[in-house]
Coordinates of C-alpha atoms and ligand atoms in Angstrom, one line a residue:
Chain A
M1 CA 108.4 128.1 111.3
I2 CA 111.0 126.2 113.1
E3 CA 113.8 128.1 114.8
V4 CA 116.9 126.2 116.1
T5 CA 119.3 128.4 118.0
N6 CA 122.8 127.2 119.2
L7 CA 121.3 123.8 119.7
T8 CA 123.8 121.3 121.3
K9 CA 123.3 117.8 122.5
Q10 CA 125.8 115.7 124.2
Y11 CA 125.2 112.0 125.0
G12 CA 128.0 111.0 127.3
E13 CA 131.1 111.2 125.1
T14 CA 129.2 111.7 121.9
L15 CA 128.6 115.2 120.7
A16 CA 125.5 114.4 118.6
V17 CA 124.5 118.0 117.8
D18 CA 127.0 120.8 117.9
N19 CA 125.9 124.4 118.2
L20 CA 123.3 124.2 115.4
T21 CA 121.5 127.4 114.3
F22 CA 119.1 127.6 111.5
T23 CA 115.5 128.6 110.6
V24 CA 113.0 126.5 108.6
R25 CA 110.8 128.9 106.7
P26 CA 107.2 128.5 105.7
G27 CA 106.1 128.1 102.1
I28 CA 108.9 125.9 100.9
V29 CA 110.2 122.4 101.4
T30 CA 113.4 122.4 103.4
G31 CA 115.6 119.3 103.2
F32 CA 117.6 118.4 106.2
L33 CA 120.6 116.5 105.0
G34 CA 123.5 114.8 106.6
P35 CA 125.3 111.4 106.5
N36 CA 124.3 108.6 108.9
G37 CA 124.9 109.6 112.5
S38 CA 125.2 113.3 111.8
G39 CA 122.5 114.3 114.3
K40 CA 119.4 114.7 112.2
S41 CA 117.1 112.6 114.3
T42 CA 118.6 114.0 117.5
T43 CA 117.8 117.5 116.3
M44 CA 114.3 116.5 115.4
R45 CA 113.8 114.9 118.8
M46 CA 114.9 118.1 120.4
I47 CA 112.4 120.1 118.3
L48 CA 109.7 117.7 119.5
G49 CA 110.7 118.2 123.1
L50 CA 111.6 114.6 123.5
D51 CA 115.3 115.0 124.2
S52 CA 116.3 118.1 126.2
P53 CA 119.2 120.1 124.7
T54 CA 122.5 120.3 126.5
S55 CA 122.3 123.9 125.5
G56 CA 120.4 126.1 123.0
T57 CA 116.7 126.2 122.0
A58 CA 114.4 124.8 119.4
T59 CA 111.0 126.5 118.9
V60 CA 108.0 125.9 116.7
N61 CA 106.1 129.1 115.8
G62 CA 108.0 130.9 118.5
L63 CA 107.3 128.5 121.3
P64 CA 108.8 125.1 122.5
L65 CA 106.4 122.5 121.1
A66 CA 105.6 121.1 124.5
D67 CA 104.1 124.5 125.4
H68 CA 101.6 124.4 122.6
G69 CA 98.2 123.5 123.9
R70 CA 97.5 121.1 121.1
P71 CA 100.9 120.3 119.7
L72 CA 99.6 118.3 116.8
T73 CA 97.7 121.3 115.4
S74 CA 101.0 123.2 115.3
L75 CA 103.4 120.6 114.2
G76 CA 102.8 117.2 112.6
F77 CA 105.7 114.8 112.7
L78 CA 106.9 111.4 111.5
L79 CA 109.8 110.2 113.6
D80 CA 109.7 106.4 113.1
A81 CA 107.1 104.8 110.8
G82 CA 107.5 101.6 112.8
A83 CA 106.1 103.2 115.9
V84 CA 102.8 101.5 115.8
H85 CA 101.3 98.6 117.7
P86 CA 101.2 95.7 115.2
T87 CA 97.8 94.4 116.3
R88 CA 96.1 97.8 116.4
S89 CA 94.3 99.0 113.3
A90 CA 95.6 102.0 111.4
H91 CA 92.2 103.7 112.2
D92 CA 92.5 103.1 115.9
H93 CA 96.1 104.2 115.9
L94 CA 95.2 107.5 114.4
R95 CA 92.0 107.9 116.4
A96 CA 93.9 107.6 119.7
L97 CA 96.3 110.2 118.5
A98 CA 93.4 112.5 117.4
L99 CA 91.8 112.2 120.8
T100 CA 94.9 113.5 122.6
N101 CA 94.5 116.7 120.7
G102 CA 90.7 116.9 120.7
L103 CA 90.5 116.3 117.0
P104 CA 87.3 114.8 115.5
T105 CA 87.2 111.2 114.3
S106 CA 86.2 112.4 110.9
R107 CA 89.7 113.8 110.5
V108 CA 91.1 110.3 110.8
D109 CA 89.1 109.1 107.8
E110 CA 90.2 112.3 105.9
V111 CA 93.9 111.7 106.4
L112 CA 93.6 108.0 105.7
D113 CA 92.1 109.0 102.3
I114 CA 94.8 111.6 101.7
V115 CA 97.5 109.0 102.1
G116 CA 95.6 106.3 100.2
L117 CA 95.0 104.0 103.1
G118 CA 91.2 104.5 103.2
E119 CA 90.6 100.9 102.2
V120 CA 92.8 99.3 104.7
G121 CA 92.3 101.5 107.7
K122 CA 90.5 98.8 109.7
R123 CA 93.3 96.3 109.1
R124 CA 96.0 95.6 111.7
S125 CA 98.9 97.8 110.9
G126 CA 101.3 94.9 111.6
G127 CA 100.4 93.5 108.2
F128 CA 101.3 96.7 106.4
S129 CA 104.1 96.9 103.8
L130 CA 107.0 99.3 104.4
G131 CA 105.4 101.8 102.1
M132 CA 102.0 101.5 103.7
G133 CA 103.6 102.0 107.1
Q134 CA 105.3 105.1 105.9
R135 CA 102.0 106.4 104.6
L136 CA 100.4 105.8 107.9
G137 CA 103.2 107.8 109.6
I138 CA 102.5 110.6 107.2
A139 CA 98.8 110.4 107.9
A140 CA 99.6 110.9 111.6
A141 CA 101.7 114.0 110.7
L142 CA 98.8 115.5 108.8
L143 CA 96.2 114.7 111.4
G144 CA 96.1 118.1 113.2
N145 CA 96.2 120.0 109.9
P146 CA 99.4 121.7 111.3
D147 CA 101.3 124.6 109.8
V148 CA 104.6 122.8 110.4
I149 CA 105.3 119.3 109.1
M150 CA 108.5 117.6 110.1
L151 CA 109.3 114.2 108.7
D152 CA 112.4 112.1 109.5
E153 CA 113.4 110.0 106.5
P154 CA 109.9 109.7 105.1
V155 CA 111.2 108.3 101.8
N156 CA 113.1 105.4 103.4
G157 CA 112.0 102.2 101.8
L158 CA 109.6 103.7 99.3
D159 CA 109.4 102.7 95.7
P160 CA 109.8 105.4 92.9
E161 CA 106.1 105.8 92.7
G162 CA 105.9 106.4 96.5
I163 CA 108.7 108.9 96.3
L164 CA 106.9 110.8 93.6
W165 CA 103.8 110.8 95.7
I166 CA 105.5 112.2 98.7
R167 CA 107.2 114.8 96.6
H168 CA 103.9 116.0 95.3
L169 CA 102.3 115.9 98.7
L170 CA 105.1 117.9 100.3
Q171 CA 105.1 120.4 97.5
N172 CA 101.3 121.0 97.9
L173 CA 101.7 121.4 101.6
A174 CA 104.4 124.0 101.1
D175 CA 102.4 125.8 98.4
E176 CA 99.6 126.1 101.0
G177 CA 102.1 128.2 103.0
R178 CA 103.1 125.5 105.5
T179 CA 106.6 124.9 106.8
V180 CA 107.9 121.5 105.6
F181 CA 111.1 120.1 107.0
V182 CA 112.2 116.7 105.7
S183 CA 115.4 114.8 106.6
S184 CA 117.3 112.3 104.5
H185 CA 120.9 111.0 104.3
L186 CA 120.6 110.8 100.5
M187 CA 120.8 113.9 98.3
S188 CA 119.4 111.9 95.4
E189 CA 116.1 111.6 97.3
M190 CA 116.0 115.3 98.2
E191 CA 117.3 117.1 95.2
L192 CA 113.9 117.1 93.4
M193 CA 112.0 117.7 96.5
A194 CA 113.5 120.5 98.4
E195 CA 113.9 124.2 97.6
H196 CA 116.3 124.8 100.5
F197 CA 118.8 122.7 102.2
V198 CA 120.2 122.5 105.8
I199 CA 123.2 120.3 105.5
I200 CA 124.9 119.0 108.6
G201 CA 127.9 116.8 109.3
Q202 CA 129.1 115.5 112.7
G203 CA 126.3 117.5 114.3
R204 CA 127.5 120.8 112.9
L205 CA 126.0 123.1 110.3
I206 CA 127.8 122.8 107.0
K207 CA 125.5 124.7 104.7
D208 CA 122.2 126.5 105.0
I209 CA 121.7 127.0 101.3
S210 CA 119.0 127.4 98.6
A211 CA 118.7 124.7 95.9
D212 CA 119.8 127.2 93.3
E213 CA 122.9 128.2 95.2
L214 CA 123.7 124.5 95.6
R215 CA 123.3 123.9 91.9
A216 CA 125.6 126.7 91.2
M217 CA 128.2 124.9 93.4
A218 CA 127.7 121.9 91.2
V219 CA 129.2 123.6 88.2
G220 CA 132.6 122.1 88.3
E221 CA 136.0 123.9 88.4
K222 CA 137.2 122.0 85.3
T223 CA 136.5 122.5 81.7
Q224 CA 137.1 119.9 78.9
V225 CA 138.7 121.5 75.9
R226 CA 139.1 120.2 72.4
A227 CA 140.6 122.2 69.7
E228 CA 142.3 121.9 66.3
Q229 CA 145.6 123.5 67.3
L230 CA 145.5 122.1 70.8
D231 CA 149.2 122.5 71.6
D232 CA 149.1 126.2 70.7
L233 CA 146.1 126.7 72.9
V234 CA 147.6 124.9 75.8
G235 CA 150.6 127.2 75.5
L236 CA 148.4 130.3 75.6
M237 CA 146.4 129.1 78.5
R238 CA 149.4 128.4 80.8
G239 CA 149.7 130.6 83.8
D240 CA 149.8 130.9 87.6
G241 CA 147.3 128.7 89.3
I242 CA 146.1 127.1 86.1
E243 CA 146.2 123.4 85.9
I244 CA 146.1 121.6 82.5
V245 CA 145.9 117.9 82.3
S246 CA 145.9 116.2 78.9
G247 CA 143.4 113.5 78.2
D248 CA 143.5 111.8 74.8
R249 CA 145.5 113.4 72.0
E250 CA 142.8 116.1 71.2
T251 CA 141.5 116.8 74.7
V252 CA 142.8 118.6 77.8
S253 CA 141.1 119.3 81.1
V254 CA 141.6 122.8 82.4
R255 CA 141.2 124.1 86.0
G256 CA 141.6 127.8 86.9
L257 CA 140.0 129.3 83.8
T258 CA 136.3 129.6 83.1
S259 CA 135.0 128.2 79.8
G260 CA 134.3 131.9 78.8
E261 CA 137.9 132.8 79.3
I262 CA 139.1 129.8 77.3
G263 CA 136.8 130.7 74.5
R264 CA 138.1 134.3 74.4
I265 CA 141.7 133.1 74.3
A266 CA 140.9 130.8 71.4
Q267 CA 139.0 133.5 69.6
T268 CA 141.7 136.2 69.9
N269 CA 144.3 133.7 68.7
N270 CA 142.2 132.3 65.8
I271 CA 142.1 128.8 67.2
A272 CA 139.0 126.8 66.3
L273 CA 137.5 125.0 69.3
T274 CA 135.8 121.7 68.5
S275 CA 134.3 121.4 72.0
L276 CA 134.2 123.3 75.3
I277 CA 132.4 121.4 78.1
P278 CA 132.2 122.8 81.6
E279 CA 132.3 119.9 84.0
Q280 CA 129.0 119.4 85.8
R281 CA 129.0 117.6 89.1
S282 CA 125.9 115.9 90.6
L283 CA 124.4 117.4 93.7
E284 CA 125.1 114.1 95.4
D285 CA 128.7 114.7 94.5
V286 CA 128.6 118.2 96.0
F287 CA 126.9 116.9 99.1
M288 CA 129.5 114.1 99.5
S289 CA 132.4 116.5 99.2
L290 CA 130.8 119.0 101.6
T291 CA 130.2 116.4 104.3
H292 CA 133.3 114.3 103.6
D293 CA 135.4 117.4 104.4
T294 CA 133.9 117.6 107.9
V295 CA 134.3 114.0 108.5
Q296 CA 137.9 114.1 107.6
Y297 CA 138.5 117.2 109.6
Q298 CA 136.9 115.6 112.6
G299 CA 139.0 112.5 112.2
G300 CA 142.2 114.5 112.0
S301 CA 141.5 116.7 115.0
R302 CA 140.5 113.7 117.0
M303 CA 143.8 112.0 116.2
E304 CA 145.7 115.1 117.2
A305 CA 143.8 115.2 120.5
A306 CA 144.7 111.6 121.1
A307 CA 148.4 112.1 120.3
Chain B
M1 CA 88.5 122.2 112.1
T2 CA 91.4 124.2 111.1
T3 CA 91.5 125.7 107.6
A4 CA 94.5 126.2 105.4
L5 CA 96.7 129.0 106.4
T6 CA 95.2 132.4 106.1
T7 CA 97.4 135.2 104.8
T8 CA 97.1 137.7 107.6
N9 CA 98.0 141.3 107.4
P10 CA 100.9 141.8 109.8
S11 CA 99.5 145.1 111.1
S12 CA 96.0 143.7 111.9
P13 CA 96.4 140.2 113.1
T14 CA 93.2 138.2 112.7
A15 CA 92.1 135.6 115.1
P16 CA 93.8 132.4 114.0
N17 CA 90.9 130.3 115.4
E18 CA 87.7 130.4 117.2
S19 CA 89.0 130.6 120.8
S20 CA 91.7 133.3 120.6
E21 CA 90.4 136.1 122.7
S22 CA 93.6 135.9 124.7
I23 CA 95.7 136.9 121.7
M24 CA 97.0 140.4 122.3
T25 CA 96.3 143.0 119.8
T26 CA 99.9 144.3 119.8
T27 CA 101.2 141.2 118.1
T28 CA 103.2 142.2 115.0
L29 CA 104.4 139.0 113.4
T30 CA 105.7 138.9 109.9
A31 CA 105.0 135.2 109.3
P32 CA 101.4 134.1 109.0
V33 CA 100.0 134.4 112.5
T34 CA 99.4 130.9 113.7
A35 CA 97.9 129.5 116.8
T36 CA 101.0 129.6 119.0
R37 CA 99.0 129.2 122.2
T38 CA 96.2 127.0 121.3
P39 CA 93.9 126.1 124.2
K40 CA 94.9 123.0 126.0
V41 CA 93.1 119.8 125.3
P42 CA 91.2 118.6 128.4
T43 CA 92.9 115.7 130.2
V44 CA 89.8 113.7 129.4
G45 CA 91.0 113.6 125.7
V46 CA 94.3 112.0 126.7
I47 CA 92.4 109.5 128.9
K48 CA 90.1 108.6 126.1
A49 CA 93.1 108.1 123.9
E50 CA 94.7 105.8 126.4
W51 CA 91.4 104.0 126.9
L52 CA 91.2 103.3 123.2
K53 CA 94.8 102.1 123.1
F54 CA 94.2 99.8 126.0
W55 CA 91.1 98.2 124.6
S56 CA 92.1 98.1 120.9
V57 CA 95.0 95.8 121.4
R58 CA 94.6 92.1 122.0
S59 CA 97.6 91.7 124.4
T60 CA 96.2 94.1 127.0
A61 CA 92.5 93.6 126.6
V62 CA 92.6 89.8 126.5
T63 CA 95.1 89.6 129.3
L64 CA 92.9 91.5 131.6
L65 CA 89.9 89.4 130.8
A66 CA 92.0 86.3 131.2
A67 CA 93.0 87.4 134.7
G68 CA 89.3 87.9 135.6
F69 CA 88.4 84.5 134.2
A70 CA 91.3 82.8 136.1
T71 CA 90.1 84.4 139.3
V72 CA 86.7 82.9 139.0
A73 CA 87.7 79.6 137.5
F74 CA 90.4 78.8 140.1
G75 CA 88.2 80.0 142.9
M76 CA 85.5 77.6 141.9
I77 CA 87.9 74.7 141.5
F78 CA 89.4 75.4 144.9
S79 CA 86.0 75.7 146.5
A80 CA 84.7 72.5 144.8
V81 CA 87.8 70.5 145.7
A82 CA 87.5 71.6 149.4
E83 CA 84.0 70.4 149.5
S84 CA 85.1 66.9 148.6
D85 CA 87.1 66.8 151.8
E86 CA 90.3 65.7 150.3
P87 CA 92.9 66.2 153.1
A88 CA 95.7 67.1 150.7
G89 CA 93.6 69.6 148.8
P90 CA 93.8 73.4 149.0
A91 CA 91.3 73.2 151.9
A92 CA 94.2 72.0 154.1
L93 CA 96.0 75.3 153.4
L94 CA 93.0 77.7 153.3
S95 CA 90.5 77.5 156.1
D96 CA 88.2 80.4 155.3
P97 CA 85.5 79.8 152.6
V98 CA 85.9 83.3 151.2
D99 CA 89.7 83.0 151.1
L100 CA 89.2 79.7 149.3
A101 CA 86.9 81.3 146.7
L102 CA 89.7 83.8 146.0
G103 CA 92.3 81.1 145.7
G104 CA 92.9 82.1 142.1
I105 CA 94.1 85.6 143.0
G106 CA 97.7 84.6 143.3
L107 CA 97.7 83.9 139.5
S108 CA 95.5 86.9 138.5
E109 CA 97.6 89.4 140.5
M110 CA 100.6 88.2 138.6
I111 CA 98.9 88.5 135.3
I112 CA 97.6 92.0 136.1
G113 CA 101.0 93.1 137.3
V114 CA 102.5 91.9 134.0
L115 CA 99.7 93.7 132.2
G116 CA 100.6 97.0 133.8
V117 CA 104.2 96.5 132.8
M118 CA 103.3 95.6 129.2
F119 CA 100.9 98.5 128.8
V120 CA 103.7 101.0 129.4
A121 CA 106.9 99.2 128.5
G122 CA 105.3 97.9 125.3
E123 CA 105.1 101.5 124.1
Y124 CA 108.8 102.0 124.8
S125 CA 109.6 99.1 122.6
T126 CA 107.4 100.2 119.7
G127 CA 108.4 103.8 120.1
L128 CA 104.7 104.9 120.6
I129 CA 105.6 106.5 123.9
R130 CA 107.5 109.2 122.0
T131 CA 104.5 109.8 119.8
A132 CA 102.4 110.2 122.9
F133 CA 104.8 112.5 124.7
A134 CA 105.3 114.7 121.7
A135 CA 101.6 114.8 120.8
V136 CA 100.5 115.6 124.4
G137 CA 103.4 117.9 125.3
K138 CA 103.2 117.3 129.0
R139 CA 104.5 113.9 130.0
G140 CA 102.8 113.9 133.4
R141 CA 99.4 113.9 131.6
V142 CA 100.3 110.8 129.7
I143 CA 101.4 109.0 132.9
R144 CA 98.2 110.1 134.7
A145 CA 96.0 109.1 131.8
K146 CA 97.6 105.6 131.6
A147 CA 97.2 105.2 135.4
A148 CA 93.6 106.2 135.2
V149 CA 92.8 103.8 132.4
L150 CA 94.5 100.9 134.1
S151 CA 92.8 101.7 137.4
A152 CA 89.3 101.9 135.8
S153 CA 89.8 98.8 133.7
I154 CA 91.3 96.7 136.4
F155 CA 88.7 97.9 138.9
G156 CA 85.8 97.1 136.7
V157 CA 87.0 93.6 135.6
G158 CA 88.5 92.9 139.0
L159 CA 85.4 93.8 141.0
A160 CA 83.2 91.7 138.7
A161 CA 85.6 88.7 138.8
V162 CA 86.2 88.9 142.6
T163 CA 82.4 89.2 143.3
A164 CA 81.6 86.4 141.0
S165 CA 84.3 84.2 142.6
V166 CA 83.0 84.8 146.1
I167 CA 79.4 84.1 145.1
L168 CA 80.1 81.1 142.8
G169 CA 82.7 79.8 145.2
Q170 CA 80.2 79.8 148.1
A171 CA 77.7 78.1 145.8
V172 CA 79.9 75.1 144.9
Y173 CA 81.4 75.0 148.4
A174 CA 78.1 74.7 150.2
G175 CA 79.5 72.2 152.7
S176 CA 80.3 74.5 155.6
E177 CA 78.5 76.9 157.7
A178 CA 78.6 80.4 156.2
T179 CA 79.6 82.4 159.2
S180 CA 81.0 85.5 157.5
A181 CA 79.3 88.8 158.1
V182 CA 78.3 90.6 154.8
T183 CA 80.4 93.6 155.7
D184 CA 83.4 91.4 156.1
V185 CA 82.9 89.8 152.8
L186 CA 82.5 93.2 151.2
D187 CA 85.7 94.3 152.8
V188 CA 87.4 91.3 151.2
I189 CA 85.9 92.0 147.8
F190 CA 86.9 95.6 147.8
G191 CA 90.3 95.0 149.4
T192 CA 91.1 92.3 146.8
T193 CA 89.9 94.5 143.9
L194 CA 91.9 97.5 145.1
Y195 CA 95.0 95.3 145.6
L196 CA 94.7 94.2 141.9
V197 CA 94.4 97.8 140.8
G198 CA 97.5 98.7 142.9
I199 CA 99.5 95.8 141.5
G200 CA 98.6 96.9 137.9
L201 CA 99.8 100.4 138.8
I202 CA 103.0 99.1 140.3
G203 CA 103.6 97.2 137.1
A204 CA 102.9 100.4 135.1
A205 CA 105.3 102.4 137.3
L206 CA 108.0 99.8 136.8
G207 CA 107.4 100.0 133.0
F208 CA 108.0 103.7 133.1
I209 CA 111.0 103.4 135.4
L210 CA 112.8 100.6 133.6
R211 CA 111.4 101.1 130.0
S212 CA 111.7 97.5 129.2
T213 CA 109.1 94.7 129.4
A214 CA 111.6 92.1 130.5
G215 CA 113.1 94.3 133.1
G216 CA 109.8 95.4 134.4
I217 CA 108.3 91.9 134.6
G218 CA 111.5 90.6 136.2
T219 CA 111.5 93.3 138.9
L220 CA 107.8 92.9 139.5
V221 CA 107.9 89.1 139.9
G222 CA 111.1 89.2 141.9
G223 CA 110.1 92.1 144.1
V224 CA 106.4 91.4 144.7
F225 CA 105.7 87.8 144.1
I226 CA 108.9 85.7 144.7
G227 CA 111.1 88.0 146.8
P228 CA 108.8 87.8 149.9
N229 CA 109.0 84.0 149.8
L230 CA 112.7 84.1 149.8
L231 CA 112.8 86.6 152.7
N232 CA 110.8 84.0 154.6
L233 CA 114.0 82.0 154.8
L234 CA 115.7 84.7 156.8
P235 CA 115.5 84.6 160.6
D236 CA 112.1 85.4 162.1
S237 CA 113.4 88.2 164.2
F238 CA 114.2 90.0 161.0
T239 CA 111.2 89.1 158.9
D240 CA 108.7 89.7 161.7
V241 CA 109.6 93.4 161.6
F242 CA 109.9 94.1 157.9
M243 CA 107.9 91.5 155.9
K244 CA 104.5 92.9 156.7
Y245 CA 105.4 96.2 155.0
L246 CA 106.1 94.6 151.6
P247 CA 103.4 95.3 149.0
S248 CA 102.5 91.6 148.8
E249 CA 102.0 91.3 152.6
A250 CA 100.1 94.5 152.9
G251 CA 98.0 93.1 150.1
A252 CA 97.4 89.9 152.0
A253 CA 96.0 91.9 154.9
M254 CA 93.7 93.8 152.5
M255 CA 92.4 90.6 151.0
T256 CA 91.4 88.5 154.0
Q257 CA 88.8 88.7 156.8
V258 CA 90.9 86.3 158.9
S259 CA 93.0 88.2 161.4
N260 CA 96.7 87.2 161.3
P261 CA 99.2 88.4 163.8
D262 CA 102.0 88.4 161.1
L263 CA 100.1 91.0 159.0
L264 CA 99.2 94.6 159.4
S265 CA 95.8 95.7 160.5
R266 CA 93.5 96.4 157.5
G267 CA 93.8 100.2 157.9
A268 CA 97.6 100.1 158.2
A269 CA 97.7 97.8 155.2
Y270 CA 95.8 100.2 153.0
A271 CA 98.1 103.0 154.0
V272 CA 101.3 101.0 153.4
F273 CA 100.1 99.6 150.1
T274 CA 98.9 103.1 148.9
A275 CA 102.3 104.5 149.8
W276 CA 104.0 101.9 147.7
V277 CA 101.8 102.6 144.7
V278 CA 102.0 106.4 145.0
G279 CA 105.7 106.3 145.7
L280 CA 106.5 104.2 142.7
L281 CA 104.3 106.2 140.4
G282 CA 105.8 109.4 141.8
L283 CA 109.3 108.1 141.1
A284 CA 108.2 107.1 137.6
G285 CA 106.9 110.6 136.9
W286 CA 110.0 112.2 138.4
L287 CA 112.3 110.1 136.2
V288 CA 110.2 110.4 133.0
K289 CA 110.2 114.2 133.2
R290 CA 113.9 114.4 133.6
R291 CA 115.0 111.8 131.1
D292 CA 115.2 112.0 127.3
A293 CA 112.2 110.1 125.9
Ligands
ATP401 N1 120.0 108.3 122.9 C1 121.3 108.3 122.5 N2 122.3 108.0 123.3 C2 123.5 108.0 122.9 N3 124.0 108.4 121.7 C3 123.0 108.7 120.8 C4 121.6 108.7 121.1 N4 120.9 109.1 120.1 C5 121.8 109.4 119.1 N5 123.1 109.1 119.5 C6 124.3 109.4 118.8 O1 124.3 110.7 118.3 C7 124.8 110.7 116.9 C8 123.7 111.3 116.0 O2 122.7 110.3 115.9 P1 121.3 110.6 115.0 O3 120.5 109.4 115.2 O4 120.8 111.9 115.5 O5 121.9 110.7 113.6 P2 121.1 110.8 112.2 O6 121.6 111.9 111.4 O7 119.6 110.8 112.4 O8 121.6 109.4 111.5 P3 120.8 108.5 110.5 O9 120.9 109.0 109.1 O10 121.5 107.2 110.6 O11 119.4 108.3 110.9 C9 125.2 109.3 116.6 O12 126.6 109.2 116.8 C10 124.4 108.5 117.6 O13 125.1 107.3 117.9
MG402 MG1 118.1 109.4 111.9

């Protein structure tokens, strides 16, 4: 379990993380989403004890990570897949990491096999492709067989097959009861992977929400209506707070009434509906509008401050 | 090795792993009880890791061996040239046969200082230092482990190279009366080796302080190798007082059996040089613990 409480980080003028509070629970994959520069990596560095918070706390299983005797057995992490020495072999890289936490060398071979790098473990990691580098980073995260796994943009640069592989791996880890916390700036990468989302913008929490709740938000406010006596129906639907925009001759788009309500109006007035389609937004779209709002709000308030 | 998570009954927490006698029986956690206070890894694990890192990378391992080779090769060249009695040769500058045999130290100390910087600052540029700090938890342990590995590696290679230089240098020199007492020669061998270790540690400290290979090497070369030569241009009244306390000048006193009124006594030189090394490593530790990694 990861608990972040009133976490704030200020770098000079930049408020990178602003009073964040959330809990990452075991047994599910939690997606950590936010646009570029929203503070995801900074939050993760604070969870790792690398950057010290300006205020607030971040704990792993109830304790700051640095206070764990063998941190890698509590939390496995991937911060930057490029953090390897190019002339050192993948095997040596992992073995050095294993030694710091008193883990046996046999575990190095195990994790190399898990991520599919068993064959190339003795090769210099500098020659690895982007995807292989990412797999090596994930191998390092699995090394201590930790109950908490935290990955910063693990999908970055992976091909569809690689993304699928990570999705299955993370799902399995979560099914084993582990806490899995994965960041991304793209909802499209996360929507099939995560069961819960922590969404931030400008360092602030926007939504701490389950995937189901988020999908419910994706059901749009508008309904596309086609009917034989469309003009009559439009007349009946008119009312306070209801917006009707006509599309082509036989279609209108209605906001302010649910498709159920429209259906009932049509039925009681003997109007035959030819189609009734609730607008469905993509999760990406929901994410964009959620984070876009904060960005705009921020921009506005900053301009006011300057004026 | 750890197993997959066990589903523990909240009212009767089971031992999460083999060494958990210290877990109190009153813990009532709702989440699966995990090893929140795992026993610390012994520092030797961190040292082994740094040892592997040092010797598994060409840039560090080969650089150190190159420094050792340069010590011996240049020492032999200088000794051989001196024997041929060329008045313009190094013999004109170096009078003592042992000093002559260690004529290559000027180059090796620079290589080793740069090695110290690279060993640390290189991890700042790759990002590996963050991995190490997060994986170990306590940054001081990483610094101490790196210092221990550098010291042991430089001491081993340095002692072998310096001893070989002195022996082989004497062999090719052969022309002069060997007047040095064995204890004096041993003093020079150890003094030189320890100076190399110290220079490597100063390089490492600069790596931690400046977090940049270029900055670290620049400061090292400027502060230890070139700076003192520039200070020589200042009035003697000034340099006579301060010069001898610089790391390079204290080092010069550690590395010779010839007494020189411009240098500190051997004992004072050790004390001053140690103060530089410990002081810079202390500053490095103080900064690293306070700064974001
Ligand atoms: N060490 C630092 N010093 C100064 N500013 C920083 C530092 N690290 C991050 N920032 C700033 O803090 C903000 C948050 O950055 P962060 O890297 O945490 O965002 P992110 O969500 O991980 O972005 P991305 O999706 O691009 O990885 C940015 O404005 C960034 O410029
Ligand atoms: Mg980031």
